[in-house]
Amino acid sequence: MTEHHPDDEPTPDEARSKAPAGDAAIEAAVESIAFHPVFDVIAETVSADETPAGDKATKSKKERRAGATLRTFLLSRGFSRGLGVVGETLITLGVMVMLFLGWQLWINDVIITNESAAVAEENATKWTSSTTPTSTSSEAAVIDFGPAPVMSKVANTKVFGNVYIPRFGDDYIKVAAEGVEAEGTLNRGYFGRYPDSQLPGEAGNFALAVHRSGYGDPFQSAPMLRTGDLIVLQTASGYYEYRVRNTEYVMPSQVEVVNAVPGGANTAVVGQSVMTITTCNPELGNAERLITYAVMVGWRPKDAGPPKEIESMVKA
Amino acid sequence: MYVALWKVLPGPLWARILIVVSGALAVLAALVFFLFPWVDRVLTQSVVVAS
């Protein structure tokens, strides 16, 4: 027994076998939609709205006409072509969004990581003294190098330092630059200094902003920081040592965290030098800010060499 | 849409494939060098505190 009956009329699929496979598939799909019982219901509803009840002949005529018009439209070549164009456009846009995400979270991330690492290494080479510290390391630990000099302010987007955080690994070296605009500082994976905050070595708050994820993921591991963790800022003149005091989650509008006294008055208290780092929270999100506070605990001039904990991180 | 594009391409199969591949690469380059950085600037995440 065979499925094929030669006296059968060719099915619509057979009739269109010469058309490209894609068009035939689309038309078959449209056909199955067009003959869906829902259009009979639509046709009835349309005629019921427009026809006085009881006029049976007119109603069935109108009903048939409405259903036929819909079917003719749905089966038309133009409609199926249009549907195809809409579908392909949506697929294309979807692919573009996926490409963008791949670019932003992976490719651009790697590019910016490498670029900022190159700048940081160049800085480290430039700012590390070639003279060997004369004192032994045990002596160096107790030497007081006096009050830290106030770092001189640099122009907007200019690089002024390197940031070392041993908690994030031996290879954690990031760049610090002036200003918190996306272009020029933050989107290069740098720490950016709030221009109205105080400078390192000055009484008050040295406030920085940094991206948490993306742009080289400069502060992705922020929640790993513990009280007492070392954060070192290396500049052309030496090393400013800070220790993490605490962290806080705040709303983006809570600008008082970058005040001279974080969360308090915007007037510096003599003898109090703190650092505030603002980053976004949650990771990849933007609803809140994760704030890390650190207190300045020491200073070493360039010629004294880096603090022991970051000796292996600073490339001479 | 893409079927129509394919139909208007001239030449034998290998030439059409060459045109399609180079066209796709050109579009990709335009996305990576112009569109994506622009979208990135527009959608950039804020990490600062501001009123």
Short mmCIF file of C-alpha atoms in Angstrom, two decimals:
data_model
loop_
_atom_site.label_atom_id
_atom_site.label_comp_id
_atom_site.label_asym_id
_atom_site.label_seq_id
_atom_site.Cartn_x
_atom_site.Cartn_y
_atom_site.Cartn_z
CA MET A 1 0.00 0.00 0.00
CA THR A 2 1.34 3.36 -0.94
CA GLU A 3 0.60 6.80 0.43
CA HIS A 4 0.66 8.41 -2.98
CA HIS A 5 -2.53 8.61 -5.05
CA PRO A 6 -1.89 9.84 -8.59
CA ASP A 7 -5.43 11.16 -9.00
CA ASP A 8 -5.12 13.39 -5.94
CA GLU A 9 -4.85 17.09 -6.49
CA PRO A 10 -1.35 18.41 -5.79
CA THR A 11 -1.13 19.76 -2.27
CA PRO A 12 -0.12 23.41 -1.86
CA ASP A 13 3.34 22.24 -0.77
CA GLU A 14 3.82 20.27 -3.98
CA ALA A 15 2.61 23.17 -6.05
CA ARG A 16 5.20 25.43 -4.53
CA SER A 17 8.03 22.95 -4.68
CA LYS A 18 9.86 25.19 -7.15
CA ALA A 19 9.88 28.11 -4.70
CA PRO A 20 12.92 28.43 -2.39
CA ALA A 21 12.71 26.23 0.69
CA GLY A 22 12.62 29.21 3.04
CA ASP A 23 9.63 30.84 1.31
CA ALA A 24 7.72 27.53 1.20
CA ALA A 25 8.28 26.96 4.88
CA ILE A 26 7.13 30.47 5.76
CA GLU A 27 4.05 30.16 3.58
CA ALA A 28 3.17 26.79 5.07
CA ALA A 29 3.44 28.30 8.52
CA VAL A 30 1.28 31.28 7.52
CA GLU A 31 -1.29 28.92 6.00
CA SER A 32 -1.59 26.95 9.20
CA ILE A 33 -2.17 30.22 11.02
CA ALA A 34 -4.65 31.52 8.45
CA PHE A 35 -6.91 28.47 8.70
CA HIS A 36 -6.85 28.50 12.48
CA PRO A 37 -10.41 28.38 13.92
CA VAL A 38 -9.73 31.63 15.73
CA PHE A 39 -10.42 33.56 12.51
CA ASP A 40 -13.89 32.06 12.28
CA VAL A 41 -14.48 33.44 15.75
CA ILE A 42 -13.08 36.84 14.71
CA ALA A 43 -15.30 36.84 11.65
CA GLU A 44 -18.36 36.08 13.79
CA THR A 45 -17.49 38.79 16.26
CA VAL A 46 -16.99 41.34 13.49
CA SER A 47 -20.35 40.54 11.90
CA ALA A 48 -22.16 40.37 15.26
CA ASP A 49 -21.00 43.89 16.05
CA GLU A 50 -22.15 45.36 12.77
CA THR A 51 -25.31 43.44 12.02
CA PRO A 52 -28.66 43.71 13.75
CA ALA A 53 -29.59 40.38 15.29
CA GLY A 54 -32.04 38.27 13.29
CA ASP A 55 -30.82 39.31 9.83
CA LYS A 56 -29.46 35.85 9.11
CA ALA A 57 -28.66 36.20 5.43
CA THR A 58 -26.70 39.47 5.79
CA LYS A 59 -24.88 38.15 8.80
CA SER A 60 -23.60 35.01 7.14
CA LYS A 61 -22.64 36.98 4.03
CA LYS A 62 -20.72 39.56 6.05
CA GLU A 63 -19.19 36.84 8.13
CA ARG A 64 -17.91 35.05 5.09
CA ARG A 65 -16.60 38.26 3.56
CA ALA A 66 -14.68 39.24 6.72
CA GLY A 67 -13.16 35.77 7.07
CA ALA A 68 -12.23 35.65 3.40
CA THR A 69 -10.57 39.08 3.50
CA LEU A 70 -8.46 38.09 6.49
CA ARG A 71 -7.47 34.85 4.84
CA THR A 72 -6.62 36.51 1.55
CA PHE A 73 -4.42 38.99 3.40
CA LEU A 74 -2.68 36.34 5.50
CA LEU A 75 -2.07 34.13 2.47
CA SER A 76 -0.77 36.95 0.30
CA ARG A 77 2.85 36.81 -0.82
CA GLY A 78 3.42 40.35 0.44
CA PHE A 79 2.37 39.46 3.95
CA SER A 80 4.61 36.41 4.11
CA ARG A 81 7.52 38.40 2.67
CA GLY A 82 6.91 41.17 5.19
CA LEU A 83 6.75 38.67 8.01
CA GLY A 84 10.02 37.17 6.78
CA VAL A 85 11.72 40.58 6.76
CA VAL A 86 10.44 41.36 10.27
CA GLY A 87 11.64 37.98 11.53
CA GLU A 88 15.06 38.27 9.96
CA THR A 89 15.45 41.82 11.29
CA LEU A 90 14.63 40.63 14.81
CA ILE A 91 17.09 37.75 14.53
CA THR A 92 19.76 40.18 13.26
CA LEU A 93 19.14 42.56 16.18
CA GLY A 94 19.32 39.65 18.62
CA VAL A 95 22.65 38.55 17.20
CA MET A 96 23.92 42.14 17.45
CA VAL A 97 22.95 42.32 21.14
CA MET A 98 24.77 39.04 21.83
CA LEU A 99 27.83 40.35 19.95
CA PHE A 100 27.73 43.56 22.00
CA LEU A 101 27.61 41.64 25.28
CA GLY A 102 30.49 39.44 24.15
CA TRP A 103 32.46 42.53 23.19
CA GLN A 104 31.71 44.44 26.39
CA LEU A 105 32.14 41.67 28.95
CA TRP A 106 34.92 39.71 27.32
CA ILE A 107 36.86 41.29 24.45
CA ASN A 108 36.84 44.92 25.64
CA ASP A 109 37.48 43.69 29.18
CA VAL A 110 40.69 41.95 28.08
CA ILE A 111 41.79 44.94 25.98
CA ILE A 112 41.32 47.39 28.87
CA THR A 113 42.97 45.03 31.39
CA ASN A 114 46.06 44.87 29.19
CA GLU A 115 46.13 48.60 28.45
CA SER A 116 45.85 49.62 32.10
CA ALA A 117 48.38 46.96 33.17
CA ALA A 118 50.86 48.40 30.67
CA VAL A 119 50.35 51.92 32.05
CA ALA A 120 50.71 50.65 35.64
CA GLU A 121 53.95 48.81 34.86
CA GLU A 122 55.35 51.86 33.11
CA ASN A 123 54.51 53.97 36.19
CA ALA A 124 56.09 51.44 38.54
CA THR A 125 59.30 51.44 36.52
CA LYS A 126 59.35 55.24 36.38
CA TRP A 127 58.59 55.77 40.08
CA THR A 128 60.65 53.03 41.68
CA SER A 129 63.99 54.16 43.02
CA SER A 130 66.98 52.35 41.58
CA THR A 131 68.97 53.01 44.76
CA THR A 132 68.93 50.07 47.15
CA PRO A 133 67.53 51.00 50.57
CA THR A 134 70.49 51.28 52.94
CA SER A 135 68.61 50.04 55.97
CA THR A 136 67.71 46.39 56.48
CA SER A 137 64.05 45.50 56.24
CA SER A 138 63.70 44.95 60.00
CA GLU A 139 65.03 48.43 60.66
CA ALA A 140 62.93 49.91 57.89
CA ALA A 141 59.79 48.67 59.58
CA VAL A 142 60.33 50.95 62.57
CA ILE A 143 61.68 54.01 60.78
CA ASP A 144 59.35 56.97 60.87
CA PHE A 145 59.69 58.88 57.64
CA GLY A 146 57.84 61.87 59.03
CA PRO A 147 54.58 63.36 57.84
CA ALA A 148 53.52 62.39 54.35
CA PRO A 149 53.90 65.17 51.81
CA VAL A 150 50.69 66.39 50.21
CA MET A 151 50.52 65.07 46.68
CA SER A 152 50.34 67.86 44.13
CA LYS A 153 47.12 68.00 42.17
CA VAL A 154 47.31 67.00 38.50
CA ALA A 155 45.16 68.04 35.56
CA ASN A 156 41.90 66.24 34.75
CA THR A 157 42.38 62.67 33.36
CA LYS A 158 46.13 62.79 34.14
CA VAL A 159 47.57 59.69 35.83
CA PHE A 160 49.06 60.34 39.28
CA GLY A 161 49.51 56.94 40.91
CA ASN A 162 49.37 53.16 41.09
CA VAL A 163 47.09 51.28 43.47
CA TYR A 164 48.29 48.01 45.04
CA ILE A 165 45.93 45.73 47.01
CA PRO A 166 47.71 42.51 48.08
CA ARG A 167 44.36 40.92 49.09
CA PHE A 168 43.40 40.78 45.41
CA GLY A 169 46.55 38.88 44.43
CA ASP A 170 50.20 39.54 43.64
CA ASP A 171 49.39 40.90 40.19
CA TYR A 172 46.88 43.50 41.36
CA ILE A 173 48.26 46.82 40.12
CA LYS A 174 45.80 49.47 38.96
CA VAL A 175 46.19 53.03 37.80
CA ALA A 176 44.85 56.10 39.62
CA ALA A 177 44.00 59.24 37.67
CA GLU A 178 42.33 62.60 38.24
CA GLY A 179 38.58 62.99 37.72
CA VAL A 180 35.55 60.73 37.80
CA GLU A 181 34.26 61.13 34.27
CA ALA A 182 33.71 57.87 32.41
CA GLU A 183 35.83 58.91 29.46
CA GLY A 184 39.51 59.29 30.19
CA THR A 185 39.59 57.68 33.64
CA LEU A 186 36.91 55.22 34.79
CA ASN A 187 36.28 53.53 31.43
CA ARG A 188 40.01 52.88 31.10
CA GLY A 189 39.83 50.70 34.19
CA TYR A 190 41.47 53.41 36.36
CA PHE A 191 40.63 54.61 39.84
CA GLY A 192 39.40 58.20 39.43
CA ARG A 193 39.81 60.86 42.11
CA TYR A 194 36.80 62.98 43.02
CA PRO A 195 38.15 66.42 42.09
CA ASP A 196 36.58 68.11 45.13
CA SER A 197 37.97 65.62 47.63
CA GLN A 198 41.27 66.01 49.48
CA LEU A 199 44.66 64.82 48.25
CA PRO A 200 46.79 61.99 49.66
CA GLY A 201 48.81 63.27 52.60
CA GLU A 202 46.31 66.03 53.25
CA ALA A 203 43.95 65.99 56.23
CA GLY A 204 40.51 64.86 55.04
CA ASN A 205 39.18 62.34 52.56
CA PHE A 206 41.00 61.10 49.49
CA ALA A 207 37.98 59.82 47.52
CA LEU A 208 38.18 57.53 44.51
CA ALA A 209 35.61 55.96 42.17
CA VAL A 210 36.21 52.77 40.22
CA HIS A 211 34.28 50.32 38.05
CA ARG A 212 33.48 47.05 39.74
CA SER A 213 32.91 44.87 36.68
CA GLY A 214 33.65 45.47 33.03
CA TYR A 215 36.45 47.79 31.89
CA GLY A 216 39.04 45.32 33.14
CA ASP A 217 37.06 44.46 36.29
CA PRO A 218 39.27 46.78 38.39
CA PHE A 219 37.33 46.36 41.66
CA GLN A 220 35.42 43.13 41.11
CA SER A 221 36.70 41.49 44.30
CA ALA A 222 35.72 44.46 46.50
CA PRO A 223 33.65 42.33 48.94
CA MET A 224 36.78 40.23 49.65
CA LEU A 225 38.42 43.16 51.46
CA ARG A 226 38.71 42.75 55.24
CA THR A 227 39.38 45.25 57.99
CA GLY A 228 43.11 45.91 58.17
CA ASP A 229 43.83 44.99 54.54
CA LEU A 230 46.57 47.07 52.96
CA ILE A 231 45.91 49.50 50.13
CA VAL A 232 49.01 51.29 48.83
CA LEU A 233 49.03 54.30 46.58
CA GLN A 234 52.36 54.71 44.81
CA THR A 235 53.10 58.14 43.39
CA ALA A 236 56.18 59.77 41.90
CA SER A 237 57.38 60.68 45.41
CA GLY A 238 56.63 57.54 47.40
CA TYR A 239 54.13 55.17 48.96
CA TYR A 240 50.99 56.17 50.87
CA GLU A 241 49.85 53.24 53.02
CA TYR A 242 46.19 52.82 53.92
CA ARG A 243 44.42 50.10 55.94
CA VAL A 244 40.79 49.15 55.30
CA ARG A 245 38.54 50.38 58.12
CA ASN A 246 35.07 49.25 57.01
CA THR A 247 32.70 48.94 54.09
CA GLU A 248 29.20 50.28 53.62
CA TYR A 249 26.38 49.95 51.10
CA VAL A 250 24.65 53.23 50.29
CA MET A 251 22.31 54.77 47.72
CA PRO A 252 23.90 56.58 44.76
CA SER A 253 22.58 59.92 46.07
CA GLN A 254 24.47 59.68 49.40
CA VAL A 255 27.22 62.10 48.43
CA GLU A 256 28.24 62.60 52.07
CA VAL A 257 30.44 59.49 51.84
CA VAL A 258 33.03 61.54 49.97
CA ASN A 259 32.94 64.43 52.44
CA ALA A 260 36.15 65.36 54.24
CA VAL A 261 34.80 63.38 57.18
CA PRO A 262 33.01 60.50 55.41
CA GLY A 263 29.33 60.62 56.27
CA GLY A 264 29.94 63.75 58.35
CA ALA A 265 30.96 67.34 57.84
CA ASN A 266 32.77 68.47 54.73
CA THR A 267 35.48 70.05 56.86
CA ALA A 268 38.72 68.17 57.35
CA VAL A 269 39.83 67.28 60.87
CA VAL A 270 43.56 67.86 61.33
CA GLY A 271 45.42 64.57 61.66
CA GLN A 272 42.72 62.47 60.03
CA SER A 273 43.54 61.20 56.55
CA VAL A 274 41.11 58.68 55.14
CA MET A 275 40.42 57.14 51.76
CA THR A 276 36.98 56.39 50.30
CA ILE A 277 36.48 54.13 47.28
CA THR A 278 33.05 54.11 45.64
CA THR A 279 32.04 51.37 43.22
CA CYS A 280 28.74 50.03 41.89
CA ASN A 281 26.57 47.44 43.59
CA PRO A 282 25.28 44.88 42.79
CA GLU A 283 27.92 43.53 40.45
CA LEU A 284 26.92 44.44 36.87
CA GLY A 285 24.12 46.52 38.38
CA ASN A 286 23.79 50.13 39.28
CA ALA A 287 21.19 50.45 42.04
CA GLU A 288 23.52 51.03 44.97
CA ARG A 289 27.11 51.93 45.77
CA LEU A 290 29.59 49.81 47.68
CA ILE A 291 31.83 52.08 49.72
CA THR A 292 35.21 51.02 51.11
CA TYR A 293 36.81 53.22 53.77
CA ALA A 294 40.50 53.06 54.61
CA VAL A 295 42.66 55.03 57.03
CA MET A 296 46.13 56.32 56.19
CA VAL A 297 48.62 54.57 58.44
CA GLY A 298 51.99 55.37 56.98
CA TRP A 299 54.16 56.87 54.33
CA ARG A 300 57.46 55.80 52.76
CA PRO A 301 59.49 57.99 50.44
CA LYS A 302 60.44 56.52 47.08
CA ASP A 303 64.05 55.89 48.10
CA ALA A 304 63.02 53.83 51.15
CA GLY A 305 61.52 51.24 48.82
CA PRO A 306 57.99 49.84 48.82
CA PRO A 307 56.32 48.44 51.96
CA LYS A 308 57.30 44.79 52.56
CA GLU A 309 53.85 43.41 51.68
CA ILE A 310 53.95 44.81 48.15
CA GLU A 311 57.67 44.41 47.44
CA SER A 312 57.01 41.52 45.04
CA MET A 313 54.18 43.43 43.34
CA VAL A 314 56.17 46.58 42.53
CA LYS A 315 58.26 45.80 39.51
CA ALA A 316 61.59 47.54 39.69
CA MET B 1 15.45 39.70 3.21
CA TYR B 2 18.67 37.68 3.21
CA VAL B 3 17.31 35.44 0.42
CA ALA B 4 16.69 38.57 -1.69
CA LEU B 5 20.21 39.84 -0.92
CA TRP B 6 21.68 36.50 -1.94
CA LYS B 7 19.72 36.60 -5.21
CA VAL B 8 21.04 40.01 -6.27
CA LEU B 9 24.67 39.00 -5.72
CA PRO B 10 26.50 38.50 -9.02
CA GLY B 11 28.95 35.79 -10.05
CA PRO B 12 29.44 32.10 -9.30
CA LEU B 13 28.95 30.52 -5.88
CA TRP B 14 32.51 31.09 -4.64
CA ALA B 15 32.33 34.77 -5.58
CA ARG B 16 29.02 35.17 -3.76
CA ILE B 17 30.44 33.48 -0.65
CA LEU B 18 33.47 35.78 -0.83
CA ILE B 19 31.22 38.85 -1.07
CA VAL B 20 29.02 37.68 1.81
CA VAL B 21 31.98 36.88 4.08
CA SER B 22 33.77 40.17 3.38
CA GLY B 23 30.50 42.07 3.82
CA ALA B 24 29.88 40.35 7.16
CA LEU B 25 33.42 41.19 8.29
CA ALA B 26 32.93 44.83 7.29
CA VAL B 27 29.69 44.99 9.27
CA LEU B 28 31.41 43.36 12.26
CA ALA B 29 34.26 45.87 12.10
CA ALA B 30 31.79 48.76 11.97
CA LEU B 31 30.02 47.36 15.03
CA VAL B 32 33.19 46.81 17.06
CA PHE B 33 34.89 50.09 16.19
CA PHE B 34 31.95 52.49 16.02
CA LEU B 35 28.57 51.21 17.23
CA PHE B 36 29.65 49.22 20.31
CA PRO B 37 31.88 51.96 21.82
CA TRP B 38 29.07 54.44 21.27
CA VAL B 39 26.45 52.19 22.93
CA ASP B 40 28.93 51.56 25.73
CA ARG B 41 29.31 55.31 26.35
CA VAL B 42 25.53 55.75 26.41
CA LEU B 43 24.86 52.78 28.70
CA THR B 44 27.92 53.10 30.94
CA GLN B 45 27.40 52.14 34.59
CA SER B 46 27.81 54.96 37.04
CA VAL B 47 30.08 54.22 39.98
CA VAL B 48 30.16 57.69 41.53
CA VAL B 49 27.97 59.13 44.22
CA ALA B 50 26.16 62.21 42.97
CA SER B 51 23.02 64.09 43.89
#
